[in-house]
């Protein structure tokens, strides 16, 4: 993987958030490729629970200042950056006071999903892609991890389809067993349709469950990784019938080889 550019777009990453399957994998996979000589960058949301002083986040003025349109609203984009200690891996944080200042990650104090999680996902997706364009850093592979990042495949394949910079970029999506219960906003499909995406490609968002959101990500990816030992029967069937190259679950001690070999399918 030497010199190959892999962009990781993740909902959660250790050490900035608590350890769980998504956040640990979103740290371990980039570290593994970094150790193999690959060029790595990570993007994640700048949730309010992240201690900026402790983790030495600082704003990148030249990348900030853009407004992103989400459902006909102009939302200012702030970009912050930090480095994972000892690993020399840069992490870019997509920030906006309206969407990410709150201390909880996905749910309120009562465990209810935030009503605007759909808009947060759209903003995060657009923020990542627009920032990569500004950086002029062309990834060979974009690896999506976690449901908050899972709109990136459909947006890159359709909304940004005419961006030449991503002409040869391939998308790999990890599917985890850990998602969310219930549904995101009933108006999620309407908000995505505002960006000119056709009815045919956004039909999965009629019922924006975790399963349907991941189904859409799978359909718009070039390859899929089963990142959990148990991702559920329905998602397993969706992956196996997608006709996309997929990597079955491998334990952590084996995935350094398995992930890099899987990436090579697209390089």
PDB file of C-alpha atoms in Angstrom:
ATOM      1  CA  UNK A   1       0.000   0.000   0.000  1.00  0.00           C
ATOM      2  CA  UNK A   2       3.038   2.249  -0.148  1.00  0.00           C
ATOM      3  CA  UNK A   3       2.185   5.768  -1.370  1.00  0.00           C
ATOM      4  CA  UNK A   4      -1.482   4.888  -1.997  1.00  0.00           C
ATOM      5  CA  UNK A   5      -3.893   7.539  -0.725  1.00  0.00           C
ATOM      6  CA  UNK A   6      -6.662   6.244   1.495  1.00  0.00           C
ATOM      7  CA  UNK A   7      -9.221   8.672   2.902  1.00  0.00           C
ATOM      8  CA  UNK A   8     -11.156   7.441   5.931  1.00  0.00           C
ATOM      9  CA  UNK A   9     -14.527   9.081   6.547  1.00  0.00           C
ATOM     10  CA  UNK A  10     -15.859   7.951   9.895  1.00  0.00           C
ATOM     11  CA  UNK A  11     -18.692   8.685  12.293  1.00  0.00           C
ATOM     12  CA  UNK A  12     -16.509   8.050  15.328  1.00  0.00           C
ATOM     13  CA  UNK A  13     -12.771   7.649  15.905  1.00  0.00           C
ATOM     14  CA  UNK A  14     -10.703   6.744  18.971  1.00  0.00           C
ATOM     15  CA  UNK A  15      -9.137   8.599  20.839  1.00  0.00           C
ATOM     16  CA  UNK A  16     -11.595  11.450  20.285  1.00  0.00           C
ATOM     17  CA  UNK A  17     -14.685   9.465  21.302  1.00  0.00           C
ATOM     18  CA  UNK A  18     -15.358   6.490  23.544  1.00  0.00           C
ATOM     19  CA  UNK A  19     -14.311   3.030  22.429  1.00  0.00           C
ATOM     20  CA  UNK A  20     -16.834   0.985  20.465  1.00  0.00           C
ATOM     21  CA  UNK A  21     -16.601  -1.212  17.391  1.00  0.00           C
ATOM     22  CA  UNK A  22     -16.905   1.678  14.931  1.00  0.00           C
ATOM     23  CA  UNK A  23     -14.518   4.068  16.697  1.00  0.00           C
ATOM     24  CA  UNK A  24     -11.861   1.395  17.282  1.00  0.00           C
ATOM     25  CA  UNK A  25     -11.969   0.114  13.699  1.00  0.00           C
ATOM     26  CA  UNK A  26     -11.866   3.709  12.453  1.00  0.00           C
ATOM     27  CA  UNK A  27      -8.543   4.053  14.292  1.00  0.00           C
ATOM     28  CA  UNK A  28      -7.074   0.610  13.645  1.00  0.00           C
ATOM     29  CA  UNK A  29      -7.645   0.545   9.871  1.00  0.00           C
ATOM     30  CA  UNK A  30      -5.896   3.882   9.129  1.00  0.00           C
ATOM     31  CA  UNK A  31      -3.050   2.996  11.491  1.00  0.00           C
ATOM     32  CA  UNK A  32      -2.566  -0.279   9.667  1.00  0.00           C
ATOM     33  CA  UNK A  33      -2.310   1.400   6.250  1.00  0.00           C
ATOM     34  CA  UNK A  34      -0.125   4.168   7.679  1.00  0.00           C
ATOM     35  CA  UNK A  35       2.259   1.508   9.004  1.00  0.00           C
ATOM     36  CA  UNK A  36       2.380   0.012   5.501  1.00  0.00           C
ATOM     37  CA  UNK A  37       3.520   3.307   3.996  1.00  0.00           C
ATOM     38  CA  UNK A  38       0.176   4.497   2.687  1.00  0.00           C
ATOM     39  CA  UNK A  39      -0.878   8.153   2.768  1.00  0.00           C
ATOM     40  CA  UNK A  40      -3.719   8.552   5.231  1.00  0.00           C
ATOM     41  CA  UNK A  41      -6.209  11.215   6.173  1.00  0.00           C
ATOM     42  CA  UNK A  42      -9.240  10.871   8.415  1.00  0.00           C
ATOM     43  CA  UNK A  43     -12.402  12.974   8.516  1.00  0.00           C
ATOM     44  CA  UNK A  44     -14.960  12.903  11.327  1.00  0.00           C
ATOM     45  CA  UNK A  45     -17.542  15.282  12.840  1.00  0.00           C
ATOM     46  CA  UNK A  46     -16.368  17.628  15.599  1.00  0.00           C
ATOM     47  CA  UNK A  47     -18.929  16.639  18.230  1.00  0.00           C
ATOM     48  CA  UNK A  48     -19.266  18.889  21.273  1.00  0.00           C
ATOM     49  CA  UNK A  49     -18.013  16.127  23.558  1.00  0.00           C
ATOM     50  CA  UNK A  50     -14.542  16.291  21.993  1.00  0.00           C
ATOM     51  CA  UNK A  51     -12.141  18.200  24.218  1.00  0.00           C
ATOM     52  CA  UNK A  52     -10.386  20.573  21.831  1.00  0.00           C
ATOM     53  CA  UNK A  53      -7.689  21.634  24.279  1.00  0.00           C
ATOM     54  CA  UNK A  54      -6.754  18.111  25.341  1.00  0.00           C
ATOM     55  CA  UNK A  55      -6.632  16.855  21.747  1.00  0.00           C
ATOM     56  CA  UNK A  56      -5.036  20.065  20.405  1.00  0.00           C
ATOM     57  CA  UNK A  57      -7.596  20.834  17.726  1.00  0.00           C
ATOM     58  CA  UNK A  58      -7.104  24.064  15.837  1.00  0.00           C
ATOM     59  CA  UNK A  59      -9.095  25.739  13.115  1.00  0.00           C
ATOM     60  CA  UNK A  60      -7.733  25.773   9.564  1.00  0.00           C
ATOM     61  CA  UNK A  61      -8.744  29.240   8.400  1.00  0.00           C
ATOM     62  CA  UNK A  62      -7.960  28.648   4.720  1.00  0.00           C
ATOM     63  CA  UNK A  63     -10.368  25.690   4.657  1.00  0.00           C
ATOM     64  CA  UNK A  64     -13.116  27.238   6.759  1.00  0.00           C
ATOM     65  CA  UNK A  65     -15.589  29.950   5.801  1.00  0.00           C
ATOM     66  CA  UNK A  66     -17.568  28.149   3.145  1.00  0.00           C
ATOM     67  CA  UNK A  67     -21.356  27.862   3.424  1.00  0.00           C
ATOM     68  CA  UNK A  68     -22.975  24.519   2.613  1.00  0.00           C
ATOM     69  CA  UNK A  69     -26.612  24.313   1.577  1.00  0.00           C
ATOM     70  CA  UNK A  70     -28.678  21.776   3.493  1.00  0.00           C
ATOM     71  CA  UNK A  71     -32.382  21.697   2.679  1.00  0.00           C
ATOM     72  CA  UNK A  72     -32.295  25.289   1.365  1.00  0.00           C
ATOM     73  CA  UNK A  73     -30.402  26.590   4.410  1.00  0.00           C
ATOM     74  CA  UNK A  74     -26.905  28.070   4.291  1.00  0.00           C
ATOM     75  CA  UNK A  75     -24.830  26.465   7.025  1.00  0.00           C
ATOM     76  CA  UNK A  76     -21.266  27.696   7.719  1.00  0.00           C
ATOM     77  CA  UNK A  77     -18.496  25.102   7.529  1.00  0.00           C
ATOM     78  CA  UNK A  78     -15.639  25.171  10.035  1.00  0.00           C
ATOM     79  CA  UNK A  79     -12.643  22.867   9.588  1.00  0.00           C
ATOM     80  CA  UNK A  80     -10.426  21.899  12.483  1.00  0.00           C
ATOM     81  CA  UNK A  81      -7.441  19.581  12.472  1.00  0.00           C
ATOM     82  CA  UNK A  82      -5.444  17.521  14.944  1.00  0.00           C
ATOM     83  CA  UNK A  83      -2.919  14.685  14.851  1.00  0.00           C
ATOM     84  CA  UNK A  84      -3.335  11.324  16.530  1.00  0.00           C
ATOM     85  CA  UNK A  85      -0.506  11.185  19.096  1.00  0.00           C
ATOM     86  CA  UNK A  86       2.517   9.100  18.052  1.00  0.00           C
ATOM     87  CA  UNK A  87       0.909   8.016  14.769  1.00  0.00           C
ATOM     88  CA  UNK A  88       1.512  11.078  12.577  1.00  0.00           C
ATOM     89  CA  UNK A  89      -1.995  10.761  11.154  1.00  0.00           C
ATOM     90  CA  UNK A  90      -3.935  13.955  10.467  1.00  0.00           C
ATOM     91  CA  UNK A  91      -7.589  14.062  11.456  1.00  0.00           C
ATOM     92  CA  UNK A  92      -9.866  16.713   9.944  1.00  0.00           C
ATOM     93  CA  UNK A  93     -12.975  17.676  11.890  1.00  0.00           C
ATOM     94  CA  UNK A  94     -16.130  18.913  10.171  1.00  0.00           C
ATOM     95  CA  UNK A  95     -17.707  21.491  12.470  1.00  0.00           C
ATOM     96  CA  UNK A  96     -20.809  23.653  12.631  1.00  0.00           C
ATOM     97  CA  UNK A  97     -22.295  25.119  15.805  1.00  0.00           C
ATOM     98  CA  UNK A  98     -25.881  24.305  14.839  1.00  0.00           C
ATOM     99  CA  UNK A  99     -25.180  20.633  14.118  1.00  0.00           C
ATOM    100  CA  UNK A 100     -22.246  19.567  16.240  1.00  0.00           C
ATOM    101  CA  UNK A 101     -21.815  21.822  19.271  1.00  0.00           C
ATOM    102  CA  UNK A 102     -24.143  19.693  21.442  1.00  0.00           C
ATOM    103  CA  UNK A 103     -22.403  17.382  23.890  1.00  0.00           C
ATOM    104  CA  UNK A 104     -24.161  14.162  22.899  1.00  0.00           C
ATOM    105  CA  UNK A 105     -23.181  12.359  19.714  1.00  0.00           C
ATOM    106  CA  UNK A 106     -26.367  10.946  18.159  1.00  0.00           C
ATOM    107  CA  UNK A 107     -29.091  11.022  20.828  1.00  0.00           C
ATOM    108  CA  UNK A 108     -30.456  13.313  23.531  1.00  0.00           C
ATOM    109  CA  UNK A 109     -30.350  12.650  27.284  1.00  0.00           C
ATOM    110  CA  UNK A 110     -33.367  10.375  26.986  1.00  0.00           C
ATOM    111  CA  UNK A 111     -31.790   8.256  24.282  1.00  0.00           C
ATOM    112  CA  UNK A 112     -33.908   9.676  21.452  1.00  0.00           C
ATOM    113  CA  UNK A 113     -32.237  10.223  18.083  1.00  0.00           C
ATOM    114  CA  UNK A 114     -31.689  13.898  17.310  1.00  0.00           C
ATOM    115  CA  UNK A 115     -34.376  15.109  14.921  1.00  0.00           C
ATOM    116  CA  UNK A 116     -31.766  16.661  12.626  1.00  0.00           C
ATOM    117  CA  UNK A 117     -29.414  13.663  12.349  1.00  0.00           C
ATOM    118  CA  UNK A 118     -30.300  13.455   8.661  1.00  0.00           C
ATOM    119  CA  UNK A 119     -29.211  17.064   8.091  1.00  0.00           C
ATOM    120  CA  UNK A 120     -26.061  16.486  10.117  1.00  0.00           C
ATOM    121  CA  UNK A 121     -25.201  13.533   7.857  1.00  0.00           C
ATOM    122  CA  UNK A 122     -25.793  15.615   4.704  1.00  0.00           C
ATOM    123  CA  UNK A 123     -23.689  18.485   6.075  1.00  0.00           C
ATOM    124  CA  UNK A 124     -20.899  16.130   7.112  1.00  0.00           C
ATOM    125  CA  UNK A 125     -20.847  14.465   3.688  1.00  0.00           C
ATOM    126  CA  UNK A 126     -20.741  17.747   1.770  1.00  0.00           C
ATOM    127  CA  UNK A 127     -18.176  19.165   4.190  1.00  0.00           C
ATOM    128  CA  UNK A 128     -15.821  16.239   3.638  1.00  0.00           C
ATOM    129  CA  UNK A 129     -16.051  16.339  -0.152  1.00  0.00           C
ATOM    130  CA  UNK A 130     -15.730  20.129  -0.416  1.00  0.00           C
ATOM    131  CA  UNK A 131     -12.721  20.123   1.904  1.00  0.00           C
ATOM    132  CA  UNK A 132     -10.970  17.358  -0.027  1.00  0.00           C
ATOM    133  CA  UNK A 133     -11.515  19.427  -3.178  1.00  0.00           C
ATOM    134  CA  UNK A 134      -9.896  22.445  -1.503  1.00  0.00           C
ATOM    135  CA  UNK A 135      -6.975  20.342  -0.326  1.00  0.00           C
ATOM    136  CA  UNK A 136      -6.548  19.021  -3.879  1.00  0.00           C
ATOM    137  CA  UNK A 137      -5.585  15.716  -2.280  1.00  0.00           C
ATOM    138  CA  UNK A 138      -6.977  13.017  -4.560  1.00  0.00           C
ATOM    139  CA  UNK A 139      -7.738   9.770  -2.715  1.00  0.00           C
ATOM    140  CA  UNK A 140      -7.338   6.430  -4.471  1.00  0.00           C
ATOM    141  CA  UNK A 141      -9.871   4.896  -2.086  1.00  0.00           C
ATOM    142  CA  UNK A 142     -12.405   6.467   0.258  1.00  0.00           C
ATOM    143  CA  UNK A 143     -13.299   4.132   3.112  1.00  0.00           C
ATOM    144  CA  UNK A 144     -16.621   4.970   4.807  1.00  0.00           C
ATOM    145  CA  UNK A 145     -17.177   3.788   8.386  1.00  0.00           C
ATOM    146  CA  UNK A 146     -20.275   4.431  10.517  1.00  0.00           C
ATOM    147  CA  UNK A 147     -23.797   5.479   9.557  1.00  0.00           C
ATOM    148  CA  UNK A 148     -23.260   9.229   9.998  1.00  0.00           C
ATOM    149  CA  UNK A 149     -20.798   8.947   7.093  1.00  0.00           C
ATOM    150  CA  UNK A 150     -22.943   6.645   4.965  1.00  0.00           C
ATOM    151  CA  UNK A 151     -24.382   9.292   2.613  1.00  0.00           C
ATOM    152  CA  UNK A 152     -20.967   9.855   1.094  1.00  0.00           C
ATOM    153  CA  UNK A 153     -21.300   7.071  -1.520  1.00  0.00           C
ATOM    154  CA  UNK A 154     -24.572   8.378  -3.006  1.00  0.00           C
ATOM    155  CA  UNK A 155     -23.432  12.005  -2.962  1.00  0.00           C
ATOM    156  CA  UNK A 156     -20.052  11.270  -4.518  1.00  0.00           C
ATOM    157  CA  UNK A 157     -21.550   9.013  -7.200  1.00  0.00           C
ATOM    158  CA  UNK A 158     -24.408  11.350  -8.113  1.00  0.00           C
ATOM    159  CA  UNK A 159     -24.326  14.889  -6.669  1.00  0.00           C
ATOM    160  CA  UNK A 160     -20.569  15.209  -7.313  1.00  0.00           C
ATOM    161  CA  UNK A 161     -20.446  12.944 -10.360  1.00  0.00           C
ATOM    162  CA  UNK A 162     -19.004  15.667 -12.608  1.00  0.00           C
ATOM    163  CA  UNK A 163     -16.077  16.463 -10.308  1.00  0.00           C
ATOM    164  CA  UNK A 164     -13.051  15.289 -12.293  1.00  0.00           C
ATOM    165  CA  UNK A 165     -10.889  15.131  -9.176  1.00  0.00           C
ATOM    166  CA  UNK A 166     -12.804  12.027  -8.034  1.00  0.00           C
ATOM    167  CA  UNK A 167     -12.922  10.378 -11.461  1.00  0.00           C
ATOM    168  CA  UNK A 168     -10.753   7.420 -10.434  1.00  0.00           C
ATOM    169  CA  UNK A 169     -11.603   7.328  -6.728  1.00  0.00           C
ATOM    170  CA  UNK A 170     -13.222   4.122  -5.461  1.00  0.00           C
ATOM    171  CA  UNK A 171     -15.504   3.856  -2.437  1.00  0.00           C
ATOM    172  CA  UNK A 172     -15.373   1.068   0.133  1.00  0.00           C
ATOM    173  CA  UNK A 173     -18.047   0.978   2.835  1.00  0.00           C
ATOM    174  CA  UNK A 174     -17.783  -0.916   6.108  1.00  0.00           C
ATOM    175  CA  UNK A 175     -21.045  -2.317   7.443  1.00  0.00           C
ATOM    176  CA  UNK A 176     -21.300  -2.755  11.213  1.00  0.00           C
ATOM    177  CA  UNK A 177     -23.842  -4.575  13.306  1.00  0.00           C
ATOM    178  CA  UNK A 178     -24.037  -1.498  15.525  1.00  0.00           C
ATOM    179  CA  UNK A 179     -26.430   1.085  14.106  1.00  0.00           C
ATOM    180  CA  UNK A 180     -29.464   2.816  15.575  1.00  0.00           C
ATOM    181  CA  UNK A 181     -33.018   1.878  16.475  1.00  0.00           C
ATOM    182  CA  UNK A 182     -36.008   3.478  14.816  1.00  0.00           C
ATOM    183  CA  UNK A 183     -35.757   5.911  11.916  1.00  0.00           C
ATOM    184  CA  UNK A 184     -34.223   9.251  11.083  1.00  0.00           C
ATOM    185  CA  UNK A 185     -36.445  12.161  10.030  1.00  0.00           C
ATOM    186  CA  UNK A 186     -39.442  11.296   7.853  1.00  0.00           C
ATOM    187  CA  UNK A 187     -38.346  14.220   5.656  1.00  0.00           C
ATOM    188  CA  UNK A 188     -34.861  12.853   5.008  1.00  0.00           C
ATOM    189  CA  UNK A 189     -35.723  11.766   1.462  1.00  0.00           C
ATOM    190  CA  UNK A 190     -37.197  15.209   0.718  1.00  0.00           C
ATOM    191  CA  UNK A 191     -34.013  16.909   1.953  1.00  0.00           C
ATOM    192  CA  UNK A 192     -31.801  14.719  -0.220  1.00  0.00           C
ATOM    193  CA  UNK A 193     -34.120  15.249  -3.192  1.00  0.00           C
ATOM    194  CA  UNK A 194     -33.542  19.000  -2.762  1.00  0.00           C
ATOM    195  CA  UNK A 195     -30.013  18.362  -4.032  1.00  0.00           C
ATOM    196  CA  UNK A 196     -31.369  17.072  -7.323  1.00  0.00           C
ATOM    197  CA  UNK A 197     -30.963  13.356  -6.680  1.00  0.00           C
ATOM    198  CA  UNK A 198     -33.578  11.350  -8.548  1.00  0.00           C
ATOM    199  CA  UNK A 199     -36.438   9.392  -7.023  1.00  0.00           C
ATOM    200  CA  UNK A 200     -34.983   6.157  -8.320  1.00  0.00           C
ATOM    201  CA  UNK A 201     -31.718   6.430  -6.408  1.00  0.00           C
ATOM    202  CA  UNK A 202     -33.154   7.771  -3.147  1.00  0.00           C
ATOM    203  CA  UNK A 203     -36.085   5.377  -2.738  1.00  0.00           C
ATOM    204  CA  UNK A 204     -34.295   3.679   0.178  1.00  0.00           C
ATOM    205  CA  UNK A 205     -34.888   6.837   2.231  1.00  0.00           C
ATOM    206  CA  UNK A 206     -38.685   6.431   2.192  1.00  0.00           C
ATOM    207  CA  UNK A 207     -38.067   4.676   5.507  1.00  0.00           C
ATOM    208  CA  UNK A 208     -34.682   5.907   6.761  1.00  0.00           C
ATOM    209  CA  UNK A 209     -33.837   2.999   9.046  1.00  0.00           C
ATOM    210  CA  UNK A 210     -30.251   1.943   9.703  1.00  0.00           C
ATOM    211  CA  UNK A 211     -30.721  -1.021   7.387  1.00  0.00           C
ATOM    212  CA  UNK A 212     -32.098   1.073   4.515  1.00  0.00           C
ATOM    213  CA  UNK A 213     -29.425   3.758   4.862  1.00  0.00           C
ATOM    214  CA  UNK A 214     -26.709   1.101   4.731  1.00  0.00           C
ATOM    215  CA  UNK A 215     -28.457  -0.584   1.794  1.00  0.00           C
ATOM    216  CA  UNK A 216     -28.174   2.677  -0.137  1.00  0.00           C
ATOM    217  CA  UNK A 217     -24.500   3.031   0.817  1.00  0.00           C
ATOM    218  CA  UNK A 218     -23.819  -0.508  -0.394  1.00  0.00           C
ATOM    219  CA  UNK A 219     -25.571   0.154  -3.715  1.00  0.00           C
ATOM    220  CA  UNK A 220     -23.416   3.227  -4.339  1.00  0.00           C
ATOM    221  CA  UNK A 221     -20.082   1.769  -3.204  1.00  0.00           C
ATOM    222  CA  UNK A 222     -17.484  -0.102  -5.232  1.00  0.00           C
ATOM    223  CA  UNK A 223     -16.770  -2.593  -2.460  1.00  0.00           C
ATOM    224  CA  UNK A 224     -18.099  -3.586   0.955  1.00  0.00           C
ATOM    225  CA  UNK A 225     -16.464  -4.822   4.155  1.00  0.00           C
ATOM    226  CA  UNK A 226     -18.404  -6.776   6.754  1.00  0.00           C
ATOM    227  CA  UNK A 227     -16.868  -5.057   9.760  1.00  0.00           C
ATOM    228  CA  UNK A 228     -18.811  -6.918  12.465  1.00  0.00           C
ATOM    229  CA  UNK A 229     -19.066 -10.621  13.108  1.00  0.00           C
ATOM    230  CA  UNK A 230     -22.857 -10.276  13.160  1.00  0.00           C
ATOM    231  CA  UNK A 231     -24.415  -7.620  10.953  1.00  0.00           C
ATOM    232  CA  UNK A 232     -27.814  -9.270  10.784  1.00  0.00           C
ATOM    233  CA  UNK A 233     -29.365 -11.579   8.216  1.00  0.00           C
ATOM    234  CA  UNK A 234     -30.989  -8.868   6.077  1.00  0.00           C
ATOM    235  CA  UNK A 235     -27.843  -6.778   5.633  1.00  0.00           C
ATOM    236  CA  UNK A 236     -25.840  -9.926   4.958  1.00  0.00           C
ATOM    237  CA  UNK A 237     -28.256 -10.868   2.173  1.00  0.00           C
ATOM    238  CA  UNK A 238     -28.135  -7.337   0.750  1.00  0.00           C
ATOM    239  CA  UNK A 239     -24.334  -7.449   0.599  1.00  0.00           C
ATOM    240  CA  UNK A 240     -24.159 -10.944  -0.856  1.00  0.00           C
ATOM    241  CA  UNK A 241     -26.718 -10.146  -3.547  1.00  0.00           C
ATOM    242  CA  UNK A 242     -25.271  -6.711  -4.422  1.00  0.00           C
ATOM    243  CA  UNK A 243     -22.776  -8.096  -6.954  1.00  0.00           C
ATOM    244  CA  UNK A 244     -20.178  -5.840  -5.326  1.00  0.00           C
ATOM    245  CA  UNK A 245     -16.825  -7.257  -4.183  1.00  0.00           C
ATOM    246  CA  UNK A 246     -17.083  -7.829  -0.444  1.00  0.00           C
ATOM    247  CA  UNK A 247     -14.792  -8.876   2.356  1.00  0.00           C
ATOM    248  CA  UNK A 248     -16.341 -11.161   4.992  1.00  0.00           C
ATOM    249  CA  UNK A 249     -15.629 -10.394   8.632  1.00  0.00           C
ATOM    250  CA  UNK A 250     -12.045 -10.931   9.759  1.00  0.00           C
ATOM    251  CA  UNK A 251     -10.802 -10.435  13.343  1.00  0.00           C
ATOM    252  CA  UNK A 252      -8.488  -7.536  14.176  1.00  0.00           C
ATOM    253  CA  UNK A 253      -5.340  -9.661  14.232  1.00  0.00           C
ATOM    254  CA  UNK A 254      -5.948 -10.629  10.596  1.00  0.00           C
ATOM    255  CA  UNK A 255      -7.344  -7.507   8.991  1.00  0.00           C
ATOM    256  CA  UNK A 256      -4.044  -5.720   8.362  1.00  0.00           C
ATOM    257  CA  UNK A 257      -3.459  -8.165   5.525  1.00  0.00           C
ATOM    258  CA  UNK A 258      -7.127  -8.674   4.594  1.00  0.00           C
ATOM    259  CA  UNK A 259      -8.008  -4.965   4.328  1.00  0.00           C
ATOM    260  CA  UNK A 260      -4.924  -4.032   2.303  1.00  0.00           C
ATOM    261  CA  UNK A 261      -5.491  -6.949  -0.085  1.00  0.00           C
ATOM    262  CA  UNK A 262      -9.123  -5.887  -0.462  1.00  0.00           C
ATOM    263  CA  UNK A 263      -8.140  -2.289  -1.259  1.00  0.00           C
ATOM    264  CA  UNK A 264      -5.821  -3.591  -3.981  1.00  0.00           C
ATOM    265  CA  UNK A 265      -8.863  -4.812  -5.908  1.00  0.00           C
ATOM    266  CA  UNK A 266      -9.661  -1.171  -6.624  1.00  0.00           C
ATOM    267  CA  UNK A 267      -6.165   0.238  -7.203  1.00  0.00           C
TER     268      UNK A 267
END
